[in-house]
mmCIF file of C-alpha atoms and ligand atoms in Angstrom:
data_model
loop_
_atom_site.group_PDB
_atom_site.id
_atom_site.type_symbol
_atom_site.label_atom_id
_atom_site.label_comp_id
_atom_site.label_asym_id
_atom_site.label_seq_id
_atom_site.Cartn_x
_atom_site.Cartn_y
_atom_site.Cartn_z
ATOM 1 C CA MET A 12 -11.475 0.692 -2.159
ATOM 2 C CA ASN A 13 -8.172 2.076 -3.620
ATOM 3 C CA GLU A 14 -5.579 -0.328 -4.868
ATOM 4 C CA ARG A 15 -2.942 -0.984 -2.119
ATOM 5 C CA THR A 16 -0.011 -1.468 -5.184
ATOM 6 C CA ALA A 17 0.358 -0.491 -8.951
ATOM 7 C CA LEU A 18 2.906 -0.842 -11.610
ATOM 8 C CA ILE A 19 2.804 1.696 -14.247
ATOM 9 C CA THR A 20 5.144 1.894 -17.353
ATOM 10 C CA GLY A 21 5.734 5.168 -18.811
ATOM 11 C CA ALA A 22 5.920 6.952 -15.720
ATOM 12 C CA SER A 23 8.378 9.089 -16.675
ATOM 13 C CA MET A 24 6.393 11.366 -18.521
ATOM 14 C CA GLY A 25 2.952 12.120 -19.882
ATOM 15 C CA MET A 26 0.019 10.882 -18.539
ATOM 16 C CA GLY A 27 1.931 7.476 -16.974
ATOM 17 C CA ARG A 28 4.088 10.186 -14.480
ATOM 18 C CA ARG A 29 0.940 12.092 -13.576
ATOM 19 C CA LEU A 30 -1.381 9.001 -13.048
ATOM 20 C CA ALA A 31 1.805 7.444 -10.969
ATOM 21 C CA GLU A 32 1.306 10.948 -8.367
ATOM 22 C CA ARG A 33 -2.240 10.777 -8.345
ATOM 23 C CA LEU A 34 -2.465 6.996 -7.292
ATOM 24 C CA ALA A 35 0.819 7.843 -4.777
ATOM 25 C CA GLY A 36 -1.476 10.731 -4.033
ATOM 26 C CA ARG A 37 -4.068 8.297 -1.960
ATOM 27 C CA GLY A 38 -1.778 6.062 -0.538
ATOM 28 C CA THR A 39 -1.113 3.457 -3.332
ATOM 29 C CA PHE A 40 2.717 1.959 -3.225
ATOM 30 C CA VAL A 41 3.766 2.349 -6.958
ATOM 31 C CA VAL A 42 6.421 1.120 -9.418
ATOM 32 C CA LEU A 43 7.668 3.195 -11.639
ATOM 33 C CA CYS A 44 8.879 1.948 -15.103
ATOM 34 C CA ALA A 45 10.399 3.446 -18.163
ATOM 35 C CA ASN A 46 13.332 3.577 -20.679
ATOM 36 C CA THR A 47 15.110 6.660 -18.812
ATOM 37 C CA PRO A 48 16.631 5.818 -15.289
ATOM 38 C CA GLU A 49 17.089 9.919 -14.430
ATOM 39 C CA LEU A 50 13.503 10.898 -15.366
ATOM 40 C CA LEU A 51 12.238 7.895 -13.126
ATOM 41 C CA GLU A 52 14.388 8.760 -10.187
ATOM 42 C CA GLU A 53 13.469 12.556 -10.492
ATOM 43 C CA GLU A 54 9.725 10.912 -10.326
ATOM 44 C CA ARG A 55 10.380 8.693 -7.364
ATOM 45 C CA GLU A 56 12.009 11.591 -5.082
ATOM 46 C CA LYS A 57 9.113 13.579 -6.222
ATOM 47 C CA ILE A 58 6.383 11.347 -5.000
ATOM 48 C CA GLU A 59 8.119 10.662 -1.490
ATOM 49 C CA ARG A 60 8.719 14.511 -1.416
ATOM 50 C CA ALA A 61 4.898 14.552 -1.325
ATOM 51 C CA GLY A 62 4.798 12.017 1.160
ATOM 52 C CA GLY A 63 3.810 9.056 -1.005
ATOM 53 C CA ARG A 64 5.923 5.578 -1.658
ATOM 54 C CA ALA A 65 7.441 4.627 -5.148
ATOM 55 C CA ILE A 66 10.255 2.170 -6.371
ATOM 56 C CA ALA A 67 11.929 3.373 -9.737
ATOM 57 C CA ILE A 68 12.903 0.281 -12.647
ATOM 58 C CA PRO A 69 14.364 1.176 -15.479
ATOM 59 C CA VAL A 70 13.540 -1.142 -18.414
ATOM 60 C CA ASP A 71 12.921 -1.297 -22.003
ATOM 61 C CA ILE A 72 9.488 -3.026 -22.816
ATOM 62 C CA ARG A 73 10.228 -3.929 -26.304
ATOM 63 C CA ASP A 74 12.112 -6.298 -24.810
ATOM 64 C CA ALA A 75 9.564 -8.915 -23.534
ATOM 65 C CA ASP A 76 11.437 -10.806 -21.324
ATOM 66 C CA TRP A 77 12.988 -8.010 -19.689
ATOM 67 C CA ILE A 78 9.578 -6.567 -18.739
ATOM 68 C CA THR A 79 8.269 -9.970 -17.622
ATOM 69 C CA GLU A 80 11.186 -10.225 -15.073
ATOM 70 C CA VAL A 81 10.145 -6.953 -14.020
ATOM 71 C CA VAL A 82 6.779 -7.218 -13.371
ATOM 72 C CA GLN A 83 7.389 -10.793 -11.767
ATOM 73 C CA HIS A 84 10.198 -9.123 -9.473
ATOM 74 C CA ALA A 85 7.905 -5.974 -8.768
ATOM 75 C CA ASP A 86 5.095 -8.739 -7.519
ATOM 76 C CA GLU A 87 7.136 -10.106 -5.261
ATOM 77 C CA ALA A 88 8.847 -6.726 -3.481
ATOM 78 C CA VAL A 89 5.531 -5.092 -3.293
ATOM 79 C CA GLY A 90 3.535 -7.828 -1.858
ATOM 80 C CA GLY A 91 1.286 -8.703 -4.597
ATOM 81 C CA LEU A 92 0.753 -5.684 -7.806
ATOM 82 C CA ASP A 93 -3.336 -4.859 -7.424
ATOM 83 C CA LEU A 94 -2.859 -2.746 -10.389
ATOM 84 C CA VAL A 95 -0.458 -2.862 -13.950
ATOM 85 C CA VAL A 96 -0.929 -0.177 -16.279
ATOM 86 C CA ALA A 97 0.524 -1.278 -19.268
ATOM 87 C CA ASN A 98 0.901 2.946 -20.377
ATOM 88 C CA ALA A 99 4.119 3.318 -22.397
ATOM 89 C CA GLY A 100 3.908 3.775 -26.092
ATOM 90 C CA ILE A 101 4.967 5.728 -28.868
ATOM 91 C CA GLY A 102 3.740 7.298 -32.026
ATOM 92 C CA THR A 103 6.136 8.937 -34.490
ATOM 93 C CA PRO A 104 4.308 9.375 -37.673
ATOM 94 C CA CYS A 105 5.760 7.740 -40.896
ATOM 95 C CA ASP A 106 3.863 7.993 -44.273
ATOM 96 C CA GLY A 107 3.228 5.027 -46.521
ATOM 97 C CA ARG A 108 5.711 6.322 -49.097
ATOM 98 C CA GLN A 109 8.434 6.431 -47.079
ATOM 99 C CA MET A 110 7.823 3.154 -44.812
ATOM 100 C CA THR A 111 10.308 0.822 -43.771
ATOM 101 C CA TRP A 112 10.528 -1.714 -41.317
ATOM 102 C CA ASP A 113 13.089 -0.055 -39.578
ATOM 103 C CA LYS A 114 11.270 3.032 -39.074
ATOM 104 C CA ILE A 115 7.982 1.300 -37.452
ATOM 105 C CA ALA A 116 9.392 -1.927 -35.811
ATOM 106 C CA PRO A 117 10.279 0.392 -32.472
ATOM 107 C CA ILE A 118 6.386 1.511 -32.673
ATOM 108 C CA ILE A 119 4.919 -2.338 -33.157
ATOM 109 C CA GLN A 120 7.442 -3.508 -30.561
ATOM 110 C CA THR A 121 6.651 -0.992 -28.047
ATOM 111 C CA ASN A 122 3.207 -0.839 -28.408
ATOM 112 C CA VAL A 123 2.262 -4.061 -29.143
ATOM 113 C CA VAL A 124 5.208 -6.733 -27.807
ATOM 114 C CA GLY A 125 6.020 -4.488 -25.051
ATOM 115 C CA THR A 126 2.205 -3.945 -23.773
ATOM 116 C CA ILE A 127 0.896 -7.345 -24.441
ATOM 117 C CA ALA A 128 4.297 -8.659 -22.422
ATOM 118 C CA THR A 129 3.359 -6.318 -19.392
ATOM 119 C CA ILE A 130 -0.241 -7.311 -19.088
ATOM 120 C CA THR A 131 0.586 -10.736 -19.737
ATOM 121 C CA ALA A 132 3.601 -11.223 -16.939
ATOM 122 C CA ALA A 133 0.646 -9.407 -13.960
ATOM 123 C CA LEU A 134 -1.825 -12.635 -14.833
ATOM 124 C CA PRO A 135 -0.402 -15.302 -13.230
ATOM 125 C CA GLY A 136 -0.111 -13.495 -9.695
ATOM 126 C CA MET A 137 -3.537 -11.891 -9.791
ATOM 127 C CA LEU A 138 -4.939 -15.396 -10.792
ATOM 128 C CA ARG A 139 -3.622 -16.949 -7.958
ATOM 129 C CA ARG A 140 -4.709 -14.282 -5.837
ATOM 130 C CA GLY A 141 -7.911 -13.814 -7.176
ATOM 131 C CA HIS A 142 -7.834 -10.593 -7.854
ATOM 132 C CA GLY A 143 -6.100 -7.330 -9.667
ATOM 133 C CA HIS A 144 -6.874 -4.985 -12.484
ATOM 134 C CA VAL A 145 -4.764 -4.831 -15.779
ATOM 135 C CA LEU A 146 -5.243 -1.165 -17.762
ATOM 136 C CA ALA A 147 -3.524 -0.754 -21.044
ATOM 137 C CA MET A 148 -3.576 2.463 -23.256
ATOM 138 C CA SER A 149 -5.438 1.837 -26.483
ATOM 139 C CA SER A 150 -6.393 4.930 -28.484
ATOM 140 C CA LEU A 151 -9.247 5.988 -30.545
ATOM 141 C CA ALA A 152 -6.910 5.707 -33.387
ATOM 142 C CA GLY A 153 -7.157 2.099 -33.125
ATOM 143 C CA ARG A 154 -11.017 2.791 -34.706
ATOM 144 C CA ARG A 155 -9.833 3.304 -38.146
ATOM 145 C CA GLY A 156 -6.994 3.310 -40.560
ATOM 146 C CA LEU A 157 -5.729 6.633 -40.274
ATOM 147 C CA PRO A 158 -3.066 8.263 -43.160
ATOM 148 C CA THR A 159 0.981 8.757 -42.004
ATOM 149 C CA VAL A 160 -0.106 6.911 -38.549
ATOM 150 C CA SER A 161 -1.475 3.344 -40.201
ATOM 151 C CA HIS A 162 1.108 1.470 -38.283
ATOM 152 C CA TYR A 163 0.368 2.898 -35.086
ATOM 153 C CA CYS A 164 -3.416 2.703 -35.589
ATOM 154 C CA ALA A 165 -2.452 -0.925 -36.261
ATOM 155 C CA SER A 166 -0.961 -1.392 -32.809
ATOM 156 C CA LYS A 167 -3.945 0.067 -31.018
ATOM 157 C CA VAL A 168 -6.261 -2.052 -32.561
ATOM 158 C CA ALA A 169 -4.320 -4.834 -31.731
ATOM 159 C CA ILE A 170 -4.090 -3.809 -27.970
ATOM 160 C CA SER A 171 -8.097 -3.250 -28.223
ATOM 161 C CA ARG A 172 -8.565 -6.857 -29.368
ATOM 162 C CA PHE A 173 -6.341 -8.496 -26.951
ATOM 163 C CA LEU A 174 -8.168 -6.740 -24.066
ATOM 164 C CA GLU A 175 -11.505 -7.672 -25.141
ATOM 165 C CA GLY A 176 -10.880 -11.153 -25.737
ATOM 166 C CA LEU A 177 -8.706 -11.441 -22.351
ATOM 167 C CA ARG A 178 -11.841 -9.749 -20.816
ATOM 168 C CA ILE A 179 -13.938 -12.757 -21.861
ATOM 169 C CA ASP A 180 -11.944 -15.802 -21.065
ATOM 170 C CA LEU A 181 -10.711 -13.695 -17.003
ATOM 171 C CA ALA A 182 -14.770 -13.190 -16.399
ATOM 172 C CA GLY A 183 -15.300 -14.690 -12.877
ATOM 173 C CA THR A 184 -11.867 -14.640 -11.873
ATOM 174 C CA GLY A 185 -11.657 -11.685 -10.238
ATOM 175 C CA ILE A 186 -9.604 -9.679 -12.676
ATOM 176 C CA VAL A 187 -10.882 -6.637 -14.052
ATOM 177 C CA VAL A 188 -9.653 -5.393 -17.772
ATOM 178 C CA THR A 189 -9.774 -1.803 -19.005
ATOM 179 C CA ASP A 190 -9.218 -0.504 -22.328
ATOM 180 C CA VAL A 191 -8.176 3.062 -22.446
ATOM 181 C CA GLN A 192 -8.410 5.020 -25.755
ATOM 182 C CA PRO A 193 -7.514 8.677 -25.446
ATOM 183 C CA GLY A 194 -8.263 11.079 -27.991
ATOM 184 C CA PHE A 195 -5.412 13.684 -28.560
ATOM 185 C CA VAL A 196 -3.820 14.057 -25.128
ATOM 186 C CA ASP A 197 -1.405 17.225 -24.535
ATOM 187 C CA SER A 198 1.686 15.065 -23.490
ATOM 188 C CA ALA A 199 5.111 15.576 -23.786
ATOM 189 C CA GLY A 200 5.670 12.902 -26.653
ATOM 190 C CA THR A 201 2.937 11.446 -28.371
ATOM 191 C CA GLY A 202 0.811 14.565 -28.287
ATOM 192 C CA ARG A 203 2.907 16.682 -29.799
ATOM 193 C CA LYS A 204 4.518 14.271 -32.888
ATOM 194 C CA ALA A 205 1.548 14.438 -34.799
ATOM 195 C CA ASP A 206 1.698 16.284 -38.135
ATOM 196 C CA TYR A 207 -1.867 16.079 -38.998
ATOM 197 C CA PRO A 208 -5.199 17.894 -37.756
ATOM 198 C CA MET A 209 -6.093 17.621 -33.997
ATOM 199 C CA PRO A 210 -9.656 18.812 -33.473
ATOM 200 C CA VAL A 211 -9.879 18.548 -29.625
ATOM 201 C CA VAL A 212 -6.505 18.288 -27.742
ATOM 202 C CA LEU A 213 -7.252 17.380 -23.995
ATOM 203 C CA GLY A 214 -4.904 18.743 -21.342
ATOM 204 C CA LEU A 215 -3.171 15.808 -19.144
ATOM 205 C CA GLU A 216 -5.048 16.640 -15.820
ATOM 206 C CA PRO A 217 -8.609 15.693 -17.729
ATOM 207 C CA ALA A 218 -6.995 13.006 -19.361
ATOM 208 C CA VAL A 219 -5.597 11.301 -16.188
ATOM 209 C CA ASP A 220 -8.906 12.217 -14.876
ATOM 210 C CA TYR A 221 -10.840 9.471 -17.252
ATOM 211 C CA ILE A 222 -7.913 7.116 -16.563
ATOM 212 C CA VAL A 223 -8.628 7.212 -13.029
ATOM 213 C CA LYS A 224 -12.540 7.289 -13.257
ATOM 214 C CA ALA A 225 -11.669 3.765 -15.413
ATOM 215 C CA ILE A 226 -9.334 2.516 -12.596
ATOM 216 C CA ASP A 227 -12.045 3.449 -9.941
ATOM 217 C CA THR A 228 -15.300 2.199 -11.972
ATOM 218 C CA HIS A 229 -13.740 -0.691 -13.465
ATOM 219 C CA ALA A 230 -14.608 0.252 -16.888
ATOM 220 C CA PRO A 231 -14.269 -2.153 -19.474
ATOM 221 C CA VAL A 232 -13.415 0.407 -22.064
ATOM 222 C CA MET A 233 -12.690 4.162 -21.394
ATOM 223 C CA ALA A 234 -12.856 5.969 -24.671
ATOM 224 C CA PHE A 235 -12.460 9.834 -24.153
ATOM 225 C CA PRO A 236 -13.579 12.882 -24.444
ATOM 226 C CA PRO A 237 -17.065 11.582 -25.224
ATOM 227 C CA SER A 238 -17.213 13.776 -28.359
ATOM 228 C CA LEU A 239 -14.095 12.663 -30.142
ATOM 229 C CA ALA A 240 -15.024 9.169 -29.083
ATOM 230 C CA MET A 241 -18.578 9.822 -30.527
ATOM 231 C CA ALA A 242 -16.885 11.165 -33.791
ATOM 232 C CA PHE A 243 -14.691 8.140 -34.043
ATOM 233 C CA GLY A 244 -17.314 6.043 -33.560
ATOM 234 C CA ALA A 245 -19.556 7.443 -36.091
ATOM 235 C CA MET A 246 -16.427 7.369 -38.535
ATOM 236 C CA GLY A 247 -17.009 3.512 -38.031
ATOM 237 C CA TRP A 248 -20.290 3.519 -39.992
ATOM 238 C CA VAL A 249 -18.774 5.808 -42.912
ATOM 239 C CA PRO A 250 -18.576 3.792 -46.485
ATOM 240 C CA ARG A 251 -14.849 2.980 -47.015
ATOM 241 C CA ALA A 252 -14.469 4.682 -50.150
ATOM 242 C CA VAL A 253 -15.629 7.701 -48.917
ATOM 243 C CA PHE A 254 -13.502 7.195 -45.674
ATOM 244 C CA GLU A 255 -10.598 7.031 -47.834
ATOM 245 C CA ARG A 256 -11.217 10.131 -49.715
ATOM 246 C CA ALA A 257 -12.052 12.380 -47.397
ATOM 247 C CA ALA A 258 -9.231 11.028 -44.597
ATOM 248 C CA GLY A 259 -6.699 11.245 -47.703
ATOM 249 C CA TRP A 260 -7.707 14.953 -48.291
ATOM 250 C CA ALA A 261 -7.632 15.978 -44.805
ATOM 251 C CA ILE A 262 -4.593 14.943 -43.532
ATOM 252 C CA ARG A 263 -2.390 14.162 -46.039
ATOM 253 C CA ARG A 264 -2.675 16.251 -49.083
ATOM 254 C CA LYS A 265 -3.795 19.717 -47.375
HETATM 255 N N1 NAP B 325 -0.834 11.656 -26.054
HETATM 256 C C1 NAP B 325 -1.970 11.105 -26.911
HETATM 257 O O1 NAP B 325 -2.229 11.935 -27.509
HETATM 258 C C2 NAP B 325 -2.379 9.729 -26.592
HETATM 259 C C3 NAP B 325 -3.802 9.749 -27.573
HETATM 260 C C4 NAP B 325 -4.075 8.002 -27.190
HETATM 261 C C5 NAP B 325 -3.536 7.510 -26.857
HETATM 262 N N2 NAP B 325 -2.155 7.489 -26.387
HETATM 263 C C6 NAP B 325 -1.102 6.627 -25.728
HETATM 264 O O2 NAP B 325 -0.988 6.954 -24.158
HETATM 265 C C7 NAP B 325 -0.084 6.156 -23.897
HETATM 266 C C8 NAP B 325 0.958 7.338 -22.898
HETATM 267 O O3 NAP B 325 0.974 8.402 -24.029
HETATM 268 P P1 NAP B 325 1.592 9.632 -23.178
HETATM 269 O O4 NAP B 325 1.535 10.781 -24.804
HETATM 270 O O5 NAP B 325 1.202 10.448 -22.334
HETATM 271 O O6 NAP B 325 3.340 9.417 -23.775
HETATM 272 P P2 NAP B 325 4.306 10.256 -23.580
HETATM 273 O O7 NAP B 325 4.217 11.788 -22.982
HETATM 274 O O8 NAP B 325 5.072 10.146 -25.206
HETATM 275 O O9 NAP B 325 5.470 9.211 -22.651
HETATM 276 C C9 NAP B 325 5.400 7.819 -23.045
HETATM 277 C C10 NAP B 325 6.264 7.185 -22.081
HETATM 278 O O10 NAP B 325 6.301 5.856 -22.415
HETATM 279 C C11 NAP B 325 7.904 5.591 -22.192
HETATM 280 N N3 NAP B 325 8.266 4.681 -22.940
HETATM 281 C C12 NAP B 325 8.501 4.504 -24.426
HETATM 282 N N4 NAP B 325 8.924 3.606 -24.756
HETATM 283 C C13 NAP B 325 9.540 2.970 -23.974
HETATM 284 C C14 NAP B 325 9.976 1.574 -23.806
HETATM 285 N N5 NAP B 325 10.522 1.076 -25.158
HETATM 286 N N6 NAP B 325 10.199 0.970 -22.591
HETATM 287 C C15 NAP B 325 9.616 1.592 -21.322
HETATM 288 N N7 NAP B 325 8.969 2.801 -21.560
HETATM 289 C C16 NAP B 325 9.228 3.488 -22.607
HETATM 290 C C17 NAP B 325 8.537 7.043 -21.775
HETATM 291 O O11 NAP B 325 9.767 6.665 -21.381
HETATM 292 P P3 NAP B 325 11.435 6.699 -21.867
HETATM 293 O O12 NAP B 325 11.356 8.632 -22.540
HETATM 294 O O13 NAP B 325 12.016 7.280 -20.464
HETATM 295 O O14 NAP B 325 11.593 5.615 -22.884
HETATM 296 C C18 NAP B 325 7.204 7.662 -21.278
HETATM 297 O O15 NAP B 325 7.608 7.964 -19.851
HETATM 298 C C19 NAP B 325 0.934 5.595 -25.495
HETATM 299 O O16 NAP B 325 0.483 4.094 -24.906
HETATM 300 C C20 NAP B 325 0.278 6.301 -25.928
HETATM 301 O O17 NAP B 325 0.103 5.231 -27.513
HETATM 302 C C21 NAP B 325 -1.765 9.070 -26.482
#
């Protein structure tokens, strides 16, 4: 059965926006969240013109109290959220040689604090109702530390481990926990900011196909595309010294 209601963060562009359209297109009442009110409103109107139902709530997820309030408010407004997708994330590269906290703090605050606060805020209502689905966007970049994006890798491995532990805690409660780990996706933001080689860049539509599949099959983990997921999996077995030399050579000192 399709979810009746869903909240999606980062719904103003990229995968979040397209996912919102897909879910609305099959009858889900979607709550659209992101920073930029104009883009959100545009998206809400687009969904409604196509015959779907949506409300737009601007929020900066770096403010954990704010996103908590928004999720709780949305939960009441739609009569219970069946699905919460913590998708909003940013990934500006920053070489360790030029790294300062002010450069990387927005990424940690958005990808870690904002994502975990979004998921956490959804749990009490879902636990009361005895069903629900929480899904967050991690990344294949969480599989190993990569040069120029070490902070991004750290933010994504934090999300994967958070979801893994949460899934064990919530077993038997009726709540499904999904960890989505995309490779490189040709989105408006994240996908185009990287200055490292991207071997397989997936289009937005096939990427969203994988996310919808994860929702429909209640997948614990959805890593895609499979070829890149396998390559990143294999990278986990490469000895540290070999990995660090190869990655440094391939990415930073081209
Ligand atoms: N694209 C890739 O190659 C790739 C690969 C692996 C994982 N991912 C992850 O997948 C997710 C979606 O990526 P994407 O490339 O589709 O994203 P995107 O096109 O860059 O869009 C990011 C979305 O997040 C929102 N957002 C950013 N900071 C926010 C904040 N502080 N508060 C509220 N909303 C915020 C943006 O809205 P505003 O502009 O209004 O702030 C926008 O709607 C991210 O978590 C990303 O890290 C992406």
